[in-house]
């Protein structure tokens, strides 16, 4: 667990000290902040895998801090003395991986942390997969556009146009998607310079 870095944000200093000590004894690296403002300062200096934050704090509230964490893609667990449905829903929308009602014991907190860390890693994997899929679809779209341009300009079938595009990419030892994008961009530039051609 020593490679896991946590941050505990809690305005009650006794609770902060107790939770921080318990998590350190469990083998976690722990950063402690007694306000939302201090948490933001610490986050500028330290990489944190998970934030455990109290929702009801003076100054920058836990909900406001949760919004900042969401913007930075930092996962968090919410702690509060209250169980309010509206608050639970709001925190869920902000990306809370868990919601615990105080007082919380280590026997509850540690499994919640481990579950949240697992879910956070899964979300990162999903985002990466989505990014790669989006790039692949964008590349396929560019290839289709380039094939269409070659079909129109040289009166080719789609198979012949694709073969010509692929052959050109291979001869230059470049990715098919890069060559397709270059062709589409060049055609768009020519069309901008010669608008009469596109109006025919």
Coordinates of N, CA and C in Angstrom, one line a residue:
X1 N 0.8 -1.2 0.0 CA 0.0 0.0 0.0 C 0.9 1.3 0.0
X2 N 2.2 1.1 0.3 CA 3.0 2.3 0.4 C 3.1 3.1 -0.9
X3 N 2.8 2.5 -2.0 CA 2.8 3.3 -3.2 C 1.5 4.1 -3.5
X4 N 0.6 4.0 -2.6 CA -0.7 4.7 -2.7 C -0.6 6.0 -1.9
X5 N -0.9 7.1 -2.5 CA -0.9 8.4 -1.8 C -2.3 8.9 -1.7
X6 N -2.6 9.2 -0.4 CA -4.0 9.7 -0.1 C -3.9 11.1 0.4
X7 N -5.0 11.8 0.4 CA -5.1 13.1 1.1 C -6.4 13.1 1.9
X8 N -6.3 13.5 3.1 CA -7.5 13.6 4.0 C -7.7 15.1 4.2
X9 N -9.0 15.5 3.9 CA -9.3 16.9 4.1 C -10.5 17.0 5.1
X10 N -10.2 17.6 6.3 CA -11.1 17.5 7.4 C -10.9 18.7 8.3
X11 N -11.9 19.6 8.5 CA -11.7 20.8 9.3 C -11.6 20.5 10.9
X12 N -12.1 19.3 11.3 CA -12.0 19.0 12.7 C -10.7 18.3 12.9
X13 N -9.8 19.0 13.6 CA -8.4 18.6 13.7 C -8.2 17.3 14.4
X14 N -9.1 17.0 15.4 CA -9.0 15.7 16.1 C -9.3 14.6 15.1
X15 N -10.4 14.7 14.4 CA -10.8 13.7 13.4 C -9.7 13.6 12.3
X16 N -9.1 14.7 11.9 CA -8.1 14.7 10.9 C -6.9 13.9 11.4
X17 N -6.4 14.2 12.6 CA -5.3 13.5 13.2 C -5.5 12.0 13.3
X18 N -6.7 11.7 13.8 CA -7.1 10.2 14.0 C -7.1 9.5 12.7
X19 N -7.8 10.0 11.7 CA -7.9 9.3 10.4 C -6.5 9.2 9.7
X20 N -5.8 10.3 9.8 CA -4.5 10.3 9.1 C -3.5 9.3 9.8
X21 N -3.5 9.2 11.1 CA -2.7 8.3 11.8 C -3.1 6.8 11.5
X22 N -4.4 6.6 11.5 CA -4.9 5.2 11.2 C -4.5 4.8 9.8
X23 N -4.6 5.7 8.8 CA -4.3 5.3 7.5 C -2.8 5.1 7.3
X24 N -2.0 5.9 8.0 CA -0.5 5.7 7.9 C -0.1 4.4 8.5
X25 N -0.8 4.0 9.6 CA -0.5 2.7 10.3 C -0.9 1.6 9.4
X26 N -1.9 1.8 8.5 CA -2.4 0.8 7.5 C -1.4 0.7 6.3
X27 N -0.4 1.7 6.3 CA 0.6 1.6 5.2 C 0.4 2.6 4.1
X28 N -0.5 3.5 4.2 CA -0.7 4.5 3.1 C 0.2 5.7 3.4
X29 N 0.6 6.3 2.3 CA 1.2 7.7 2.4 C 0.0 8.6 2.5
X30 N 0.1 9.5 3.5 CA -1.1 10.4 3.7 C -0.7 11.9 3.8
X31 N -1.4 12.7 3.1 CA -1.2 14.2 3.2 C -2.5 14.7 3.9
X32 N -2.3 15.6 4.9 CA -3.4 16.0 5.7 C -3.6 17.5 5.4
X33 N -4.9 17.9 5.3 CA -5.3 19.3 5.1 C -6.5 19.6 5.9
X34 N -6.5 20.7 6.6 CA -7.6 21.1 7.5 C -8.6 22.1 6.9
X35 N -8.4 22.3 5.6 CA -9.4 23.2 4.9 C -9.3 22.9 3.4
X36 N -10.3 23.3 2.6 CA -10.3 23.1 1.2 C -9.2 23.9 0.6
X37 N -8.9 25.1 1.1 CA -7.8 25.9 0.6 C -6.5 25.3 0.7
X38 N -6.2 24.7 1.9 CA -5.0 24.0 2.1 C -4.8 22.8 1.2
X39 N -5.9 22.1 1.0 CA -5.9 20.9 0.1 C -5.5 21.3 -1.3
X40 N -6.0 22.4 -1.8 CA -5.6 22.9 -3.1 C -4.1 23.2 -3.2
X41 N -3.6 23.8 -2.1 CA -2.2 24.2 -2.1 C -1.3 22.9 -2.1
X42 N -1.7 21.9 -1.3 CA -1.0 20.6 -1.2 C -1.1 19.9 -2.6
X43 N -2.2 20.0 -3.3 CA -2.4 19.3 -4.5 C -1.4 19.9 -5.6
X44 N -1.0 21.1 -5.4 CA 0.0 21.7 -6.4 C 1.3 21.1 -6.2
X45 N 1.6 20.5 -5.0 CA 2.9 20.0 -4.7 C 3.0 18.5 -4.7
X46 N 1.9 17.8 -4.6 CA 1.9 16.3 -4.4 C 0.9 15.7 -5.4
X47 N 1.4 14.5 -5.9 CA 0.5 13.7 -6.7 C -0.3 12.8 -5.7
X48 N -1.6 12.8 -5.9 CA -2.5 12.0 -4.9 C -3.4 11.1 -5.7
X49 N -3.5 9.9 -5.2 CA -4.3 8.9 -5.9 C -5.8 9.0 -5.5
X50 N -6.0 9.5 -4.3 CA -7.4 9.6 -3.8 C -7.5 10.6 -2.7
X51 N -8.6 11.4 -2.7 CA -8.8 12.4 -1.7 C -10.0 11.9 -0.9
X52 N -9.9 12.0 0.5 CA -11.0 11.7 1.4 C -11.4 13.0 2.0
X53 N -12.6 13.5 1.7 CA -12.9 14.9 2.1 C -14.2 15.0 2.8
X54 N -14.1 15.9 3.8 CA -15.3 16.2 4.6 C -16.1 17.2 3.8
X55 N -17.4 17.1 3.8 CA -18.2 17.9 2.9 C -18.5 19.3 3.6
X56 N -18.8 19.2 4.9 CA -19.2 20.4 5.6 C -18.0 21.1 6.2
X57 N -17.4 22.1 5.5 CA -16.2 22.8 6.0 C -16.5 24.3 5.8
X58 N -15.9 25.1 6.7 CA -16.0 26.6 6.4 C -15.1 27.0 5.3
X59 N -15.3 28.1 4.7 CA -14.4 28.6 3.6 C -14.8 27.8 2.4
X60 N -13.8 27.2 1.7 CA -14.1 26.4 0.5 C -14.7 25.1 1.0
X61 N -16.0 24.9 0.6 CA -16.7 23.7 1.1 C -16.2 22.5 0.4
X62 N -16.6 21.3 1.0 CA -16.3 20.1 0.4 C -16.9 19.9 -1.0
X63 N -18.1 20.4 -1.2 CA -18.7 20.4 -2.5 C -17.9 21.2 -3.5
X64 N -17.5 22.4 -3.1 CA -16.7 23.2 -4.0 C -15.3 22.6 -4.3
X65 N -14.7 22.0 -3.3 CA -13.5 21.2 -3.5 C -13.7 20.1 -4.4
X66 N -14.8 19.4 -4.3 CA -15.1 18.2 -5.2 C -15.2 18.7 -6.6
X67 N -15.8 19.9 -6.9 CA -15.9 20.4 -8.2 C -14.5 20.6 -8.8
X68 N -13.5 21.1 -8.0 CA -12.2 21.3 -8.4 C -11.5 20.0 -8.7
X69 N -11.7 19.0 -7.8 CA -11.1 17.7 -8.0 C -11.6 17.1 -9.3
X70 N -12.9 17.2 -9.6 CA -13.5 16.7 -10.8 C -12.8 17.3 -12.0
X71 N -12.5 18.6 -12.0 CA -11.9 19.3 -13.1 C -10.5 18.7 -13.3
X72 N -9.8 18.3 -12.3 CA -8.5 17.8 -12.4 C -8.4 16.2 -12.5
X73 N -9.6 15.6 -12.6 CA -9.7 14.1 -12.7 C -9.0 13.4 -11.5
X74 N -9.2 14.0 -10.3 CA -8.7 13.4 -9.1 C -9.9 12.7 -8.3
X75 N -9.8 11.4 -8.1 CA -10.9 10.7 -7.5 C -11.0 11.0 -6.0
X76 N -12.2 10.9 -5.5 CA -12.4 11.3 -4.1 C -13.6 10.5 -3.5
X77 N -13.5 10.4 -2.1 CA -14.5 9.8 -1.2 C -15.0 10.9 -0.4
X78 N -16.3 11.0 -0.2 CA -17.0 12.0 0.6 C -17.3 11.5 2.0
X79 N -16.9 12.3 3.0 CA -17.3 12.1 4.4 C -18.2 13.2 4.9
X80 N -19.3 12.8 5.6 CA -20.1 13.9 6.2 C -20.8 13.3 7.4
X81 N -21.3 14.2 8.2 CA -22.0 13.8 9.4 C -23.5 13.6 9.1
X82 N -23.9 14.0 7.9 CA -25.3 14.0 7.4 C -25.5 13.1 6.3
X83 N -26.7 12.4 6.3 CA -27.0 11.6 5.1 C -28.2 12.3 4.4
X84 N -27.9 13.1 3.4 CA -28.9 13.9 2.7 C -29.0 13.4 1.3
X85 N -30.2 13.0 0.8 CA -30.3 12.5 -0.5 C -29.8 13.4 -1.6
X86 N -30.2 14.7 -1.5 CA -29.8 15.7 -2.5 C -28.3 15.8 -2.5
X87 N -27.6 15.8 -1.4 CA -26.2 15.9 -1.3 C -25.5 14.7 -1.9
X88 N -26.0 13.5 -1.6 CA -25.5 12.3 -2.2 C -25.6 12.3 -3.7
X89 N -26.7 12.8 -4.2 CA -26.9 12.9 -5.7 C -25.9 13.9 -6.3
X90 N -25.8 15.0 -5.6 CA -24.9 16.1 -6.1 C -23.4 15.6 -6.2
X91 N -23.0 14.9 -5.1 CA -21.7 14.4 -5.0 C -21.5 13.2 -6.1
X92 N -22.5 12.4 -6.3 CA -22.4 11.4 -7.3 C -22.2 12.0 -8.7
X93 N -22.9 13.1 -9.0 CA -22.7 13.8 -10.3 C -21.3 14.4 -10.4
X94 N -20.7 14.8 -9.3 CA -19.3 15.3 -9.3 C -18.3 14.2 -9.3
X95 N -18.7 13.0 -9.2 CA -17.8 11.9 -9.4 C -17.3 11.2 -8.1
X96 N -18.0 11.4 -7.0 CA -17.7 10.8 -5.7 C -17.7 9.2 -5.9
X97 N -16.7 8.6 -5.5 CA -16.6 7.1 -5.7 C -17.2 6.4 -4.5
X98 N -17.4 7.1 -3.4 CA -18.0 6.6 -2.2 C -18.5 7.7 -1.3
X99 N -19.5 7.4 -0.5 CA -20.1 8.4 0.4 C -20.3 7.7 1.8
X100 N -19.5 8.2 2.8 CA -19.6 7.6 4.1 C -20.1 8.6 5.1
X101 N -20.9 8.2 6.0 CA -21.5 9.0 7.1 C -20.6 8.8 8.4
X102 N -20.2 9.9 8.9 CA -19.4 9.9 10.1 C -20.2 9.6 11.4
X103 N -19.7 9.0 12.4 CA -18.2 8.6 12.5 C -17.9 7.4 11.7
X104 N -16.7 7.4 11.1 CA -16.2 6.3 10.3 C -15.0 5.6 11.0
X105 N -15.1 4.3 11.0 CA -14.0 3.5 11.6 C -13.1 3.0 10.5
X106 N -11.8 2.7 10.9 CA -10.9 2.2 9.9 C -11.4 1.0 9.2
X107 N -12.1 0.1 10.0 CA -12.6 -1.1 9.4 C -13.6 -0.8 8.3
X108 N -14.2 0.4 8.2 CA -15.1 0.8 7.1 C -14.3 1.5 6.1
X109 N -13.4 2.4 6.5 CA -12.7 3.3 5.6 C -11.8 2.6 4.7
X110 N -11.0 1.7 5.2 CA -10.0 1.0 4.4 C -10.6 0.3 3.2
X111 N -11.6 -0.6 3.5 CA -12.3 -1.2 2.3 C -12.9 -0.2 1.3
X112 N -13.4 0.9 1.8 CA -14.0 1.9 0.9 C -12.9 2.5 0.1
X113 N -11.7 2.8 0.7 CA -10.6 3.3 0.0 C -10.1 2.4 -1.1
X114 N -10.0 1.1 -0.8 CA -9.5 0.1 -1.8 C -10.5 0.0 -2.9
X115 N -11.8 0.0 -2.6 CA -12.8 -0.1 -3.6 C -12.7 1.1 -4.5
X116 N -12.6 2.3 -3.9 CA -12.5 3.5 -4.7 C -11.3 3.6 -5.6
X117 N -10.2 3.1 -5.1 CA -9.0 3.1 -5.9 C -9.1 2.2 -7.1
X118 N -9.7 1.0 -6.9 CA -10.0 0.1 -8.0 C -10.9 0.7 -9.0
X119 N -12.0 1.3 -8.5 CA -12.9 2.0 -9.5 C -12.2 3.1 -10.2
X120 N -11.4 3.9 -9.5 CA -10.7 5.0 -10.2 C -9.8 4.5 -11.3
X121 N -9.1 3.3 -11.1 CA -8.2 2.7 -12.1 C -9.0 2.3 -13.3
X122 N -10.2 1.7 -13.0 CA -11.1 1.2 -14.1 C -11.6 2.4 -14.9
X123 N -11.9 3.5 -14.3 CA -12.3 4.7 -15.0 C -11.2 5.3 -15.9
X124 N -10.0 5.2 -15.4 CA -8.8 5.7 -16.2 C -8.7 4.8 -17.4
X125 N -8.9 3.5 -17.2 CA -8.8 2.5 -18.4 C -9.9 2.8 -19.4
X126 N -11.1 3.0 -18.9 CA -12.2 3.3 -19.8 C -12.0 4.6 -20.6
X127 N -11.5 5.7 -19.9 CA -11.2 6.9 -20.6 C -10.1 6.7 -21.7
X128 N -9.1 5.9 -21.4 CA -8.1 5.6 -22.4 C -8.7 4.9 -23.6
X129 N -9.5 3.9 -23.3 CA -10.1 3.1 -24.4 C -11.0 4.0 -25.2
X130 N -11.8 4.9 -24.6 CA -12.6 5.9 -25.3 C -11.8 6.8 -26.2
X131 N -10.7 7.3 -25.6 CA -9.8 8.1 -26.4 C -9.3 7.4 -27.6
X132 N -8.8 6.2 -27.5 CA -8.2 5.4 -28.6 C -9.3 5.1 -29.6
X133 N -10.5 4.8 -29.2 CA -11.6 4.5 -30.1 C -12.0 5.8 -30.8
X134 N -12.0 6.9 -30.1 CA -12.4 8.2 -30.8 C -11.3 8.5 -31.9
X135 N -10.0 8.3 -31.6 CA -9.0 8.6 -32.5 C -9.1 7.6 -33.7
X136 N -9.4 6.4 -33.5 CA -9.6 5.4 -34.5 C -10.7 5.8 -35.5
X137 N -11.9 6.2 -34.8 CA -13.0 6.6 -35.7 C -12.7 7.8 -36.5
X138 N -12.0 8.8 -35.9 CA -11.6 10.0 -36.6 C -10.7 9.6 -37.8
X139 N -9.8 8.7 -37.5 CA -8.9 8.3 -38.6 C -9.7 7.6 -39.7
X140 N -10.6 6.7 -39.3 CA -11.5 6.0 -40.3 C -12.3 7.0 -41.1
X141 N -12.8 8.1 -40.5 CA -13.6 9.1 -41.2 C -12.7 9.8 -42.2
X142 N -11.5 10.1 -41.8 CA -10.6 10.8 -42.8 C -10.2 9.9 -44.0
X143 N -10.0 8.6 -43.7 CA -9.7 7.7 -44.8 C -10.9 7.6 -45.7
X144 N -12.1 7.5 -45.2 CA -13.3 7.5 -46.0 C -13.5 8.8 -46.9
X145 N -13.2 9.9 -46.3 CA -13.2 11.2 -47.0 C -12.2 11.2 -48.1
X146 N -11.0 10.7 -47.8 CA -9.9 10.7 -48.8 C -10.3 9.8 -50.0
X147 N -10.8 8.6 -49.7 CA -11.3 7.7 -50.7 C -12.3 8.3 -51.6
X148 N -13.3 9.0 -50.9 CA -14.4 9.6 -51.7 C -13.8 10.7 -52.6
X149 N -12.8 11.5 -52.2 CA -12.2 12.5 -53.0 C -11.5 11.9 -54.2
X150 N -10.8 10.8 -54.0 CA -10.1 10.1 -55.1 C -11.1 9.5 -56.1
X151 N -12.2 8.9 -55.6 CA -13.3 8.4 -56.4 C -13.8 9.4 -57.3
X152 N -14.1 10.6 -56.8 CA -14.7 11.7 -57.5 C -13.7 12.3 -58.6
X153 N -12.5 12.5 -58.1 CA -11.5 13.2 -59.0 C -11.1 12.3 -60.1
X154 N -10.9 11.0 -59.9 CA -10.3 10.1 -60.9 C -11.3 9.1 -61.4
X155 N -12.6 9.2 -61.0 CA -13.6 8.3 -61.5 C -13.3 6.8 -61.2
X156 N -12.9 6.6 -59.9 CA -12.5 5.2 -59.5 C -13.6 4.6 -58.6
X157 N -13.6 3.3 -58.6 CA -14.4 2.6 -57.6 C -13.8 2.8 -56.2
X158 N -14.6 2.5 -55.2 CA -14.0 2.7 -53.8 C -12.8 1.8 -53.6
X159 N -12.9 0.5 -54.1 CA -11.7 -0.4 -53.9 C -10.5 0.1 -54.6
X160 N -10.6 0.6 -55.8 CA -9.4 1.2 -56.5 C -8.9 2.4 -55.8
X161 N -9.8 3.3 -55.4 CA -9.4 4.5 -54.7 C -8.7 4.2 -53.4
X162 N -9.2 3.2 -52.6 CA -8.6 2.8 -51.4 C -7.2 2.2 -51.6
X163 N -7.1 1.4 -52.7 CA -5.8 0.8 -53.1 C -4.8 1.8 -53.4
X164 N -5.2 2.9 -54.2 CA -4.3 3.9 -54.6 C -3.8 4.7 -53.3
X165 N -4.7 5.0 -52.4 CA -4.4 5.7 -51.2 C -3.4 4.9 -50.4
X166 N -3.7 3.6 -50.2 CA -2.9 2.7 -49.4 C -1.5 2.6 -50.0
X167 N -1.5 2.4 -51.4 CA -0.2 2.3 -52.1 C 0.7 3.5 -51.9
X168 N 0.0 4.7 -51.9 CA 0.8 6.0 -51.8 C 1.3 6.0 -50.3
X169 N 0.5 5.6 -49.3 CA 1.0 5.7 -48.0 C 2.2 4.7 -47.8
X170 N 2.1 3.5 -48.3 CA 3.2 2.5 -48.2 C 4.4 3.0 -48.9
X171 N 4.3 3.6 -50.1 CA 5.5 4.1 -50.8 C 6.2 5.2 -50.0
X172 N 5.5 5.9 -49.2 CA 6.1 7.0 -48.4 C 6.4 6.5 -46.9
X173 N 6.1 5.2 -46.7 CA 6.2 4.6 -45.3 C 5.6 5.5 -44.2
X174 N 4.4 5.8 -44.5 CA 3.6 6.7 -43.6 C 2.3 6.0 -43.2
X175 N 1.7 6.4 -42.1 CA 0.4 5.8 -41.8 C -0.7 6.3 -42.8
X176 N -1.6 5.3 -43.0 CA -2.7 5.6 -44.0 C -3.5 6.8 -43.5
X177 N -3.8 6.9 -42.2 CA -4.6 8.0 -41.7 C -3.9 9.3 -41.9
X178 N -2.6 9.3 -41.7 CA -1.9 10.6 -41.9 C -1.9 11.1 -43.3
X179 N -1.8 10.2 -44.3 CA -1.8 10.5 -45.7 C -3.2 11.0 -46.1
X180 N -4.2 10.2 -45.5 CA -5.6 10.6 -45.8 C -5.9 12.0 -45.3
X181 N -5.5 12.3 -44.1 CA -5.8 13.6 -43.5 C -5.1 14.7 -44.3
X182 N -3.9 14.5 -44.8 CA -3.1 15.4 -45.6 C -3.9 15.7 -46.9
X183 N -4.4 14.6 -47.5 CA -5.1 14.8 -48.8 C -6.4 15.6 -48.6
X184 N -7.2 15.3 -47.5 CA -8.4 16.0 -47.2 C -8.1 17.5 -46.9
X185 N -7.1 17.7 -46.1 CA -6.7 19.1 -45.8 C -6.3 19.9 -47.0
X186 N -5.5 19.3 -47.9 CA -5.0 19.9 -49.1 C -6.2 20.3 -50.0
X187 N -7.1 19.3 -50.1 CA -8.3 19.5 -51.0 C -9.2 20.7 -50.4
X188 N -9.3 20.7 -49.1 CA -10.1 21.8 -48.4 C -9.5 23.1 -48.7
X189 N -8.1 23.2 -48.6 CA -7.4 24.4 -48.8 C -7.6 24.9 -50.3
X190 N -7.5 24.0 -51.2 CA -7.7 24.3 -52.7 C -9.1 24.8 -52.9
X191 N -10.1 24.2 -52.2 CA -11.5 24.6 -52.4 C -11.7 26.0 -51.8
X192 N -11.0 26.3 -50.7 CA -11.1 27.7 -50.2 C -10.6 28.7 -51.1
X193 N -9.4 28.4 -51.8 CA -8.8 29.3 -52.7 C -9.5 29.4 -54.0
X194 N -10.3 28.4 -54.4 CA -11.0 28.4 -55.6 C -12.5 28.0 -55.4
X195 N -13.3 29.0 -54.8 CA -14.6 28.7 -54.4 C -15.5 28.4 -55.6
X196 N -15.2 28.9 -56.8 CA -16.0 28.6 -58.0 C -16.0 27.2 -58.3
X197 N -14.9 26.5 -58.1 CA -14.8 25.0 -58.4 C -15.8 24.3 -57.6
X198 N -16.0 24.7 -56.3 CA -16.9 23.9 -55.4 C -18.4 24.2 -55.7
X199 N -18.6 25.3 -56.4 CA -20.0 25.7 -56.7 C -20.6 25.1 -58.0
X200 N -19.7 24.4 -58.8 CA -20.2 23.8 -60.0 C -21.0 22.6 -59.7

